[in-house]
CSV table of C-alpha atoms and ligand atoms in Angstrom, one decimal:
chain,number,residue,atom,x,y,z
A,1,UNK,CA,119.9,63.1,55.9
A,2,UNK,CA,118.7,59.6,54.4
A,3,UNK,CA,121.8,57.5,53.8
A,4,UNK,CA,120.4,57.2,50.3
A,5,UNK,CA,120.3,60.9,50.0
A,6,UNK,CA,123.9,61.1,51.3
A,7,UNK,CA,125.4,58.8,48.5
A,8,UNK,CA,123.4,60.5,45.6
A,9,UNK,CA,121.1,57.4,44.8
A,10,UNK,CA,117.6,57.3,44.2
A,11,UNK,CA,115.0,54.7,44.9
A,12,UNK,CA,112.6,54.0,42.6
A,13,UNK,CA,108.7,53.1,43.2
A,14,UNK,CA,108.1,49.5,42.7
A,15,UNK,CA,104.5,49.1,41.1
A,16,UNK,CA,105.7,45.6,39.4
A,17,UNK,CA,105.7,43.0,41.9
A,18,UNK,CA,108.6,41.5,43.7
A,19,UNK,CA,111.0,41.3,41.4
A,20,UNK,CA,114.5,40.8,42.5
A,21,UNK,CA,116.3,43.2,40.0
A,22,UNK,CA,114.2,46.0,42.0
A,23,UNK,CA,115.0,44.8,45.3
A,24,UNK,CA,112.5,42.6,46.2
A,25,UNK,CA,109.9,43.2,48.5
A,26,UNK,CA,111.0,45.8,51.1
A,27,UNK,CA,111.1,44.4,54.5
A,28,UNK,CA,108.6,45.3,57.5
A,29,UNK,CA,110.3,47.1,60.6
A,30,UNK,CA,110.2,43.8,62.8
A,31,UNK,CA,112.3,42.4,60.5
A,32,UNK,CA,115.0,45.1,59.9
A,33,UNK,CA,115.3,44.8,63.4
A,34,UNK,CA,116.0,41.1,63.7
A,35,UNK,CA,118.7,41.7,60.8
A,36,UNK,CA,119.9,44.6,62.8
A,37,UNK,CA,120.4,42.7,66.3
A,38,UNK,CA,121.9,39.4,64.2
A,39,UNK,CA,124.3,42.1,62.3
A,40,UNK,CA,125.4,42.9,66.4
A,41,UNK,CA,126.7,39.9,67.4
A,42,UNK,CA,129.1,37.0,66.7
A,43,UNK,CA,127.2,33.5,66.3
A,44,UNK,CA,128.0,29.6,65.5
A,45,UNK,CA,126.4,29.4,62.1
A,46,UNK,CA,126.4,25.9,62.4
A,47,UNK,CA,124.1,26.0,65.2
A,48,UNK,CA,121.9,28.7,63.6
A,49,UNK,CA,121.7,26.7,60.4
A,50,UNK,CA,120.7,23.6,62.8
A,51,UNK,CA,117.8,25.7,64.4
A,52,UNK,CA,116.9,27.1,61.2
A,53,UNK,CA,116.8,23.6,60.3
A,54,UNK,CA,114.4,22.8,63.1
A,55,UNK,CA,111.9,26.0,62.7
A,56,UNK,CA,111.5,25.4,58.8
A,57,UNK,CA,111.0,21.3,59.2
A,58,UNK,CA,107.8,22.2,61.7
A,59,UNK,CA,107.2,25.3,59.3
A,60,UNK,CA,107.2,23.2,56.1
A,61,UNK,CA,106.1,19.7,57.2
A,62,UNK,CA,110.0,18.7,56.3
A,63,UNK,CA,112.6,16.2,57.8
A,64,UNK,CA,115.0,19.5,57.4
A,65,UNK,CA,115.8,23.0,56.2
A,66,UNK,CA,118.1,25.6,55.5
A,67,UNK,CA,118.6,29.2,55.1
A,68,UNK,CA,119.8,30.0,51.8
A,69,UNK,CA,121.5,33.3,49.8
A,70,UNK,CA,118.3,33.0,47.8
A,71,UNK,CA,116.0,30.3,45.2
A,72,UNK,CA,118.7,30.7,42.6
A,73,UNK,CA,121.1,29.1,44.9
A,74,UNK,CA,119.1,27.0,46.8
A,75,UNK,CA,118.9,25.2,43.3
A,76,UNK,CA,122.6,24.6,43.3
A,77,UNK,CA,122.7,23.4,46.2
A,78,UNK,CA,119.9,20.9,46.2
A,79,UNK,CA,121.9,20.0,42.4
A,80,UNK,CA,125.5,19.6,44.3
A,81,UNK,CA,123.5,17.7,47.1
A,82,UNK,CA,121.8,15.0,44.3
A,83,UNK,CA,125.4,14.7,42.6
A,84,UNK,CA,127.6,14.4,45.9
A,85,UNK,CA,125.2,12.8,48.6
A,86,UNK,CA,127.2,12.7,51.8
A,87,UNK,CA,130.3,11.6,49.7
A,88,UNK,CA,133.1,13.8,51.2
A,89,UNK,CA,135.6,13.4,48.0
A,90,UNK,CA,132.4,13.3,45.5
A,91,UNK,CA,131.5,16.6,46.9
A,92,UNK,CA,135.4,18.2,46.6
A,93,UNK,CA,135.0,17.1,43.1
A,94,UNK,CA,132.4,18.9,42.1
A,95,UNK,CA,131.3,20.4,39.9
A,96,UNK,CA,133.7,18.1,37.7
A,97,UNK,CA,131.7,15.0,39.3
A,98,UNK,CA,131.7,11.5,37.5
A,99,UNK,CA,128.0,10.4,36.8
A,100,UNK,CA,125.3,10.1,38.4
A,101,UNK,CA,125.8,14.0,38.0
A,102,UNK,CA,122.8,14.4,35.5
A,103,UNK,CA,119.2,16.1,36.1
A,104,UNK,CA,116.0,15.3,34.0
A,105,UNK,CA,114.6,18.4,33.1
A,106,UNK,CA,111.3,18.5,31.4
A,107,UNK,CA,111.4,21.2,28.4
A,108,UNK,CA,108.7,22.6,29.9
A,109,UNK,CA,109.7,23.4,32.9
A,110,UNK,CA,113.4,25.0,31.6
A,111,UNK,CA,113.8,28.4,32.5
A,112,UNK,CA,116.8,31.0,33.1
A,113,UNK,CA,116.8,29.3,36.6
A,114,UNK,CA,118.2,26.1,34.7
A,115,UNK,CA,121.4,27.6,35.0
A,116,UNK,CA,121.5,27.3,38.5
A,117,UNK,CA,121.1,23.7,38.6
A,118,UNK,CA,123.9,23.2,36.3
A,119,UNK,CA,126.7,25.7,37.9
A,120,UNK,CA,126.6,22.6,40.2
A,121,UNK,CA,128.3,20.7,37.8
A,122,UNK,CA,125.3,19.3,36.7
A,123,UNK,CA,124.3,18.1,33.0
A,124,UNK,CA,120.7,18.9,32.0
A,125,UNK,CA,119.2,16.6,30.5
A,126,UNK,CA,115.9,17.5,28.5
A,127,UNK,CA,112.9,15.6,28.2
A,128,UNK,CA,109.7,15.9,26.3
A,129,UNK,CA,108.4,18.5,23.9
A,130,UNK,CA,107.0,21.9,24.4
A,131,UNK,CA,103.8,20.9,22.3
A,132,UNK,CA,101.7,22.9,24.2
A,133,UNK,CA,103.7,26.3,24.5
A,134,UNK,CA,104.6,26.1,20.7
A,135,UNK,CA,100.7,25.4,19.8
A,136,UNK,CA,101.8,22.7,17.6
A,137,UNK,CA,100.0,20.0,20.1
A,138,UNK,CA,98.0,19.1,23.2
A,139,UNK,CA,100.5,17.0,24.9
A,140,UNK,CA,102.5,16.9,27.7
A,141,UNK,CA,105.6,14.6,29.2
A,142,UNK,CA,104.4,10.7,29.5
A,143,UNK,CA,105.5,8.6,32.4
A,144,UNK,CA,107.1,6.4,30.1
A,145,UNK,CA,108.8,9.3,28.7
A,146,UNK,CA,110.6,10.1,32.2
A,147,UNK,CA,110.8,6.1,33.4
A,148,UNK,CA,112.8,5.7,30.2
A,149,UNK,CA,115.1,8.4,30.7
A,150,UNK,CA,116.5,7.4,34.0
A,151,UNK,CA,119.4,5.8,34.3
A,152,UNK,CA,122.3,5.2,36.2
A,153,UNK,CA,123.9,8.1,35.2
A,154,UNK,CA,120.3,10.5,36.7
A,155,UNK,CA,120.9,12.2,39.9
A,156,UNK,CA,117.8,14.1,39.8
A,157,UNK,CA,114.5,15.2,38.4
A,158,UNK,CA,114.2,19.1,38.2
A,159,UNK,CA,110.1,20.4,38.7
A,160,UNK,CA,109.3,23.9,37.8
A,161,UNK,CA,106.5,24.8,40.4
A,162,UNK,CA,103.6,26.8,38.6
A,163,UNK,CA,99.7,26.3,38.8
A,164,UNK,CA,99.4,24.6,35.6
A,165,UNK,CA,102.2,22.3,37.0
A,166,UNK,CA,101.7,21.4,40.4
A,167,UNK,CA,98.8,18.8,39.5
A,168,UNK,CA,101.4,16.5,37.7
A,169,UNK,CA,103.4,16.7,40.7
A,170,UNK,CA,102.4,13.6,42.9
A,171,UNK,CA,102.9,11.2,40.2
A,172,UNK,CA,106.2,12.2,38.9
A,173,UNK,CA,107.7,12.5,42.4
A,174,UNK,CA,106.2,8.6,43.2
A,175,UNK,CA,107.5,7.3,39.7
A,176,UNK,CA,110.9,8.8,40.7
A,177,UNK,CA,110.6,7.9,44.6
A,178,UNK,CA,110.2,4.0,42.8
A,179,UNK,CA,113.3,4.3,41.1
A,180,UNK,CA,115.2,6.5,43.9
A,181,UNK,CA,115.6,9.7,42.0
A,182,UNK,CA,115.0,12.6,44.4
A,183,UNK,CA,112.7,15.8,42.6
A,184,UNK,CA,114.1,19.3,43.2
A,185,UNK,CA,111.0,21.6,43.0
A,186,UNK,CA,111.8,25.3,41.9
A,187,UNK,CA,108.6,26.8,44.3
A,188,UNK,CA,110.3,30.3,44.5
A,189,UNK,CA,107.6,32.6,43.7
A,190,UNK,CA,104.9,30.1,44.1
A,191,UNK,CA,103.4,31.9,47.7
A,192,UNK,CA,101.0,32.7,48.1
A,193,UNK,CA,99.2,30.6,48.5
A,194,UNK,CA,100.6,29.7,51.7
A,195,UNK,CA,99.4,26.3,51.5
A,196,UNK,CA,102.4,25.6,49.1
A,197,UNK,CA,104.6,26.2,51.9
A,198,UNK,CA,103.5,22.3,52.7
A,199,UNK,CA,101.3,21.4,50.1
A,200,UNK,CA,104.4,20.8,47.7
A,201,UNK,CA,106.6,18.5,49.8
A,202,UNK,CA,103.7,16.9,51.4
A,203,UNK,CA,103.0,16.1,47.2
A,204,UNK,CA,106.2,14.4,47.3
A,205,UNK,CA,109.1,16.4,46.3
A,206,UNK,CA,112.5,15.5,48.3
A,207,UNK,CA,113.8,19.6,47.8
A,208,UNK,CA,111.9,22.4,47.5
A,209,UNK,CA,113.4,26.2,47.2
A,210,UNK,CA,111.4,29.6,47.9
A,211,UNK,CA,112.7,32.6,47.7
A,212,UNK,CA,112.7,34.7,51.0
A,213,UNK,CA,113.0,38.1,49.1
A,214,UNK,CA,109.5,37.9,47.8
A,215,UNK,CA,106.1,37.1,49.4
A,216,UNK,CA,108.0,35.7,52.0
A,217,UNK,CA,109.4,39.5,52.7
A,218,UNK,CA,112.7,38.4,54.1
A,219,UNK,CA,116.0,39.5,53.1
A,220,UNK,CA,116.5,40.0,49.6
A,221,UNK,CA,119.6,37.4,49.5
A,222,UNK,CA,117.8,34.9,51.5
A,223,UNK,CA,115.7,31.8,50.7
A,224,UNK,CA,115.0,28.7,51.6
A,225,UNK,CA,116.0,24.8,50.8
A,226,UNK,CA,114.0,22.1,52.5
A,227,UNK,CA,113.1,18.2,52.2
A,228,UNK,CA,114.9,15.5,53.2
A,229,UNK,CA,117.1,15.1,55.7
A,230,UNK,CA,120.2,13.5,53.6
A,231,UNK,CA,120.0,16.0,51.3
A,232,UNK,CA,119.3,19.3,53.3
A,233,UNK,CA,122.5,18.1,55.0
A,234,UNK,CA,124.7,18.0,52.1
A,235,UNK,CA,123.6,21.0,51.3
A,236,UNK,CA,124.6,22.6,54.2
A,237,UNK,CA,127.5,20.5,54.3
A,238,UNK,CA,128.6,21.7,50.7
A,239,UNK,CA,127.6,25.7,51.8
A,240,UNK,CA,129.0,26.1,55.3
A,241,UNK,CA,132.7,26.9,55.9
A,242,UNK,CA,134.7,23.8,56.6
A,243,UNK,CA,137.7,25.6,58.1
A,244,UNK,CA,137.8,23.3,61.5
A,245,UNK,CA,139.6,21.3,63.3
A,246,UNK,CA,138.0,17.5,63.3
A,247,UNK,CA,139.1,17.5,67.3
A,248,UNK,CA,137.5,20.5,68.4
A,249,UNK,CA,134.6,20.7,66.1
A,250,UNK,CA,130.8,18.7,67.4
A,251,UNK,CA,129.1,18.9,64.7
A,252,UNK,CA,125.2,20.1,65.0
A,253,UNK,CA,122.7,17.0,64.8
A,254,UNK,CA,121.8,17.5,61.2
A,255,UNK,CA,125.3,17.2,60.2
A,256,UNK,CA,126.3,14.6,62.5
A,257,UNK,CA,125.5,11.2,60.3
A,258,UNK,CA,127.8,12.9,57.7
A,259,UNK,CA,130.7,14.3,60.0
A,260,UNK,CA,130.8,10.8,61.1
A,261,UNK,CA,132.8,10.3,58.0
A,262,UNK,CA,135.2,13.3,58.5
A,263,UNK,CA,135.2,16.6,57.7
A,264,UNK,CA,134.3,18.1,54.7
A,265,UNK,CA,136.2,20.5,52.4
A,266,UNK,CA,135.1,24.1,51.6
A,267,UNK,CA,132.3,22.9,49.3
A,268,UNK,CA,130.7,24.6,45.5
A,269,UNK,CA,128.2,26.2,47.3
A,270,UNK,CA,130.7,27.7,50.1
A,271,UNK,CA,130.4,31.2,48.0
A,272,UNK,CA,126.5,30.9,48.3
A,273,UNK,CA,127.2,31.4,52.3
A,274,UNK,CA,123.9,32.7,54.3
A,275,UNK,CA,125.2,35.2,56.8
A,276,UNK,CA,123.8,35.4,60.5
A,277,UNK,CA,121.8,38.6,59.2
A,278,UNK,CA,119.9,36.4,56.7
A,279,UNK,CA,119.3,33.7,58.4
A,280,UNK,CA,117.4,35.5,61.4
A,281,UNK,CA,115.5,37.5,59.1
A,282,UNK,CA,114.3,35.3,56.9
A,283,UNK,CA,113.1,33.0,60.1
A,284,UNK,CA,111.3,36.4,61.7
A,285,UNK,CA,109.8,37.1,58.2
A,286,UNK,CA,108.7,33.3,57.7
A,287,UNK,CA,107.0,33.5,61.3
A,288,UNK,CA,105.5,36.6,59.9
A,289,UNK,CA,104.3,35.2,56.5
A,290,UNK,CA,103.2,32.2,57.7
A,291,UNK,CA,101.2,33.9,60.9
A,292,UNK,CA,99.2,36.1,57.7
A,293,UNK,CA,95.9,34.8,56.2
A,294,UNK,CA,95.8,34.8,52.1
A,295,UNK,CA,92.3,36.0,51.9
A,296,UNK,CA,92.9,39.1,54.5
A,297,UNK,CA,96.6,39.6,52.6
A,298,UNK,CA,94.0,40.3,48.8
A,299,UNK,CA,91.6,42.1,50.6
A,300,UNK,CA,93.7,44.8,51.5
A,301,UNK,CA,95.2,44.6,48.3
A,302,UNK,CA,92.5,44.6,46.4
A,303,UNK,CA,90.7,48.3,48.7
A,304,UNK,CA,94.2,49.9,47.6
A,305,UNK,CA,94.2,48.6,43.6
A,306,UNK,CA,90.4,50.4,43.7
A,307,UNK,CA,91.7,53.3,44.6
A,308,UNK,CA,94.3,53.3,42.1
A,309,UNK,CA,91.5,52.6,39.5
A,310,UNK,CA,89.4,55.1,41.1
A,311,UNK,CA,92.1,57.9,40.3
A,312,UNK,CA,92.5,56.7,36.9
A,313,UNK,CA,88.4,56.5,35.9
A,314,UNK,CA,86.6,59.3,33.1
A,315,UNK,CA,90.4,59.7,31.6
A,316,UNK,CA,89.7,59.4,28.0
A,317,UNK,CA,91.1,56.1,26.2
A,318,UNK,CA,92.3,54.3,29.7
A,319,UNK,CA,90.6,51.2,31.3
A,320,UNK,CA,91.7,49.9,34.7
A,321,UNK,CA,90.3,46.5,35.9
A,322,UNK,CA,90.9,44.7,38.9
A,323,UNK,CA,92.2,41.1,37.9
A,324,UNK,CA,91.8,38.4,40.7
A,325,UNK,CA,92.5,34.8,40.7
A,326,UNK,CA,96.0,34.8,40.5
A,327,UNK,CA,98.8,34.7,43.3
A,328,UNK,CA,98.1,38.3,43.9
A,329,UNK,CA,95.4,41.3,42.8
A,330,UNK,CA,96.8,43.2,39.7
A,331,UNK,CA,95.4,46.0,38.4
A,332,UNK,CA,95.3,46.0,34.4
A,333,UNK,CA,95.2,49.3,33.1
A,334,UNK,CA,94.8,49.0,29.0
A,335,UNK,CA,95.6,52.6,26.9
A,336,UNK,CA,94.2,53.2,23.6
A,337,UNK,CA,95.5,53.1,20.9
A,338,UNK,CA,97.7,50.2,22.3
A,339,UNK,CA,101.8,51.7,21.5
A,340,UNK,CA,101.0,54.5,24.2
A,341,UNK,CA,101.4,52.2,26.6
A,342,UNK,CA,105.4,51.3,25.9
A,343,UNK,CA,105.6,55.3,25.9
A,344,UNK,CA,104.1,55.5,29.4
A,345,UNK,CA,106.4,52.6,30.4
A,346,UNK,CA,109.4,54.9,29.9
A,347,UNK,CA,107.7,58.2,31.5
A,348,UNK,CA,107.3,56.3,34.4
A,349,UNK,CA,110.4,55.4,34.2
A,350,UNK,CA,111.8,58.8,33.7
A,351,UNK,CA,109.8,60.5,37.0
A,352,UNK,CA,111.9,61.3,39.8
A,353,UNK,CA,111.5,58.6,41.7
A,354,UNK,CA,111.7,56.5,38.7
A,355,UNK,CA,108.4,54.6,38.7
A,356,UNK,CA,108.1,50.6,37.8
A,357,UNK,CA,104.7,48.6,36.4
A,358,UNK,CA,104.3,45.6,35.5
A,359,UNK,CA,105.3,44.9,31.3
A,360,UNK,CA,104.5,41.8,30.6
A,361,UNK,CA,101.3,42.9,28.8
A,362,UNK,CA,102.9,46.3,27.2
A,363,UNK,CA,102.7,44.9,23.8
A,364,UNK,CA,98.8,44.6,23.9
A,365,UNK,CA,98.5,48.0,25.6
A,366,UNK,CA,98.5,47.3,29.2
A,367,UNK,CA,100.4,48.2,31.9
A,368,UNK,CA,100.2,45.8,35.2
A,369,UNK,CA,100.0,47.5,39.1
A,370,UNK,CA,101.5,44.9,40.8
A,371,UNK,CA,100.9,46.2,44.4
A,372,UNK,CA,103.3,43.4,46.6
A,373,UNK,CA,106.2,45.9,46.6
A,374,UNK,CA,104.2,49.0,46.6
A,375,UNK,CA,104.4,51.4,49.9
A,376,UNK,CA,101.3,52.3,50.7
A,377,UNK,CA,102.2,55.6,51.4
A,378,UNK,CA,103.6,55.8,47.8
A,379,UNK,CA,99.7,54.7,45.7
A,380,UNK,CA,98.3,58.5,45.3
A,381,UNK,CA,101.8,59.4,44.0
A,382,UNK,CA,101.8,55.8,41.5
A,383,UNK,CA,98.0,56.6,40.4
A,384,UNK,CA,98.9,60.4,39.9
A,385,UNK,CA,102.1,59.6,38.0
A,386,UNK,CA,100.0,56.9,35.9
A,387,UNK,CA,97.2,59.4,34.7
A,388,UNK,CA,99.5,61.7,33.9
A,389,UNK,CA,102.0,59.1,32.0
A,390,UNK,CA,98.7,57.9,29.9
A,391,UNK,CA,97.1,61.3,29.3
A,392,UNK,CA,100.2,63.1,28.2
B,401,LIG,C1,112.7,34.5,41.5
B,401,LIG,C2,112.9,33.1,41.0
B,401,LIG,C3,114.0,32.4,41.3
B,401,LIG,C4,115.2,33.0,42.0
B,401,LIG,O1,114.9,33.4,43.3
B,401,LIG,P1,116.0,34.2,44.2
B,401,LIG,O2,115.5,34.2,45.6
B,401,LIG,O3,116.0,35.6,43.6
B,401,LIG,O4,117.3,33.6,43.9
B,401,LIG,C5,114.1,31.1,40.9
B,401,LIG,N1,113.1,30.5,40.2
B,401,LIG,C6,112.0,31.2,39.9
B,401,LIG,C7,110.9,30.5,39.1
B,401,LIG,C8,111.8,32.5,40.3
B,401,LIG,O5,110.7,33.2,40.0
């Protein structure tokens, strides 16, 4: 009997992409394996952290990386890292830290993730307007607008990483290199492309975080915090558990410029610890990832969303259409007259297994099959349960 079955719990059919309050994406075999043989054994996370260091810096083009409990914290920790630098008492004090301890955020780029940033003890500090989300104008921030709004008191410049942003990213990060404010990019659910696993940092950002839960297909509490060298080692310094002895303790090499200063106390992000099981597997599911090829990845999407739509063509009143260009193929199936489609929503919701789409475009009458999440093995029972959701 499935341990699932044995506790009573269900799981439910993931049609909606790789969103973490479902889970994430599940994991491939190779890497429940590498989870499983870390979950054996007793390691120095230290040195796992220091060759996770080294495999994500030739991964990512960085001086230096980490394994993280996910994006969300990886964003804290790059914030506690701007605030504290390798300042050992700067870093106790946080998050009650006295200035520099403020991040530029541009209004556009704010988010729910904003919060992470400031449980480092960060204030947020917003810039610009939102003319173009609001419709009320065409423009975005200025470079005066952000060389005006540094000041001794900035410890960072927060980028949200999307497609519409990324362009703007080269000159921000050199008019904030100029005045030595490092740019915390939030990448976490821009892959693919896998490109952006460089392309980003190469742009200029000092910290970038992904998420290892989604594309990546890693451990759901795992992502990743890379950049520069003096940061990624605070980082660390500020997540890793301190409780050593200065005599008996040789620091790894990342850590070492730092150490050199003493030791440490447990740091803000010591509750964000990575454990040995997420750290391998997110390194065996980034060797995976990064081994794949985009266009082979949306191909095989793409046969499996046809056959969706295939199941759901001559039903009166439904349109399914294969949307490309985006990270990922989506299916778009539109209902007619538009409310049937919230009602679907909650009879997929209701089938045993509980069934999840995409809602993002409910209100216009269309449900999204995100397949990134989606078992194969699980489609005919996804495009069965859909025709009979919008047909009933
Ligand atoms: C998913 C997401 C995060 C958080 O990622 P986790 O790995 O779940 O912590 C942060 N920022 C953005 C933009 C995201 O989409």
């Amino acid at each position: 009997m499935s341990v699932l079955a044995r506790l009573g719990l269900s799981r439910c059919i993931n049609a909606a992409g790789t969103l973490t309050r479902l889970g994430g994406k599940p994991m491939a075999a190779e890497v429940i394996a590498a989870m499983a043989e870390a979950a054996r054994v007793s390691i120095d996370i230290a040195a796992l952290q220091q060759f996770a260091s080294e495999r994500l810096a030739r991964l990512l083009g960085a001086e230096a990386g980490m394994v993280t409990t996910g994006a969300s914290a990886a964003l804290t920790l790059a914030a506690a890292a701007s605030i504290a630098r390798d300042d050992l008492a700067r870093m106790a004090a946080l998050p009650f830290c006295p200035p520099p301890n403020e991040i530029l955020l541009p209004r556009t780029h704010r988010s729910m993730y904003s919060h992470a940033l400031a449980a480092a003890g960060a204030r947020l500090v917003d810039l610009g307007h939102n003319d173009r989300g609001t419709g009320a104008g065409v423009r975005g921030l200025d470079a005066w607008e952000i060389a005006a709004a540094i000041t001794p008191a900035t410890a960072a410049f927060a980028f949200a990483a999307t497609a519409e942003t990324i362009p703007s990213l080269p000159a921000i990060a050199a008019l904030c290199r100029a005045r030595g404010i490092p740019v915390i990019v939030d990448a976490a659910a821009q892959l693919p492309p896998r490109d952006n696993l460089r392309l980003l940092l190469a742009m200029g950002a000092d910290l970038i975080a992904f998420s290892g839960g989604k594309a990546i297909g890693g451990p759901q509490a795992s992502g990743i915090l890379a950049g520069r060298a003096d940061l990624v080692a605070s980082a660390l310094a500020q997540q890793l558990d301190m409780d050593i002895r200065a005599e008996g303790f040789s620091p790894p090499p990342l850590l070492r410029p730092m150490f050199a200063k003493g030791i440490p106390q447990h740091g803000i992000g010591r509750g964000f610890k990575a454990g040995k099981e997420e750290i391998v597997g997110l390194l065996v599911a980034l060797d995976r990832f990064a081994a794949g090829d985009d266009a082979t990845d949306a191909a095989a999407l793409q046969a499996r969303l046809r056959a969706i739509a295939a199941r759901l063509a001559g039903l009166n009143s439904v349109r399914a259409e294969l949307v490309e260009g985006g990270r990922v193929p989506v299916l778009a199936v539109s209902v007619d007259p538009p409310a049937r489609a919230a009602e679907a929503v909650l009879g997929l919701k209701a089938h045993d297994p509980p069934i999840h789409v995409g809602e993002r475009r409910v209100a216009e009458g269309t449900l999204l099959v995100d397949p990134q999440s989606l078992l194969a093995e699980d489609d005919a029972l996804l495009a069965a349960a859909l025709a009979a959701a919008l047909t009933g």
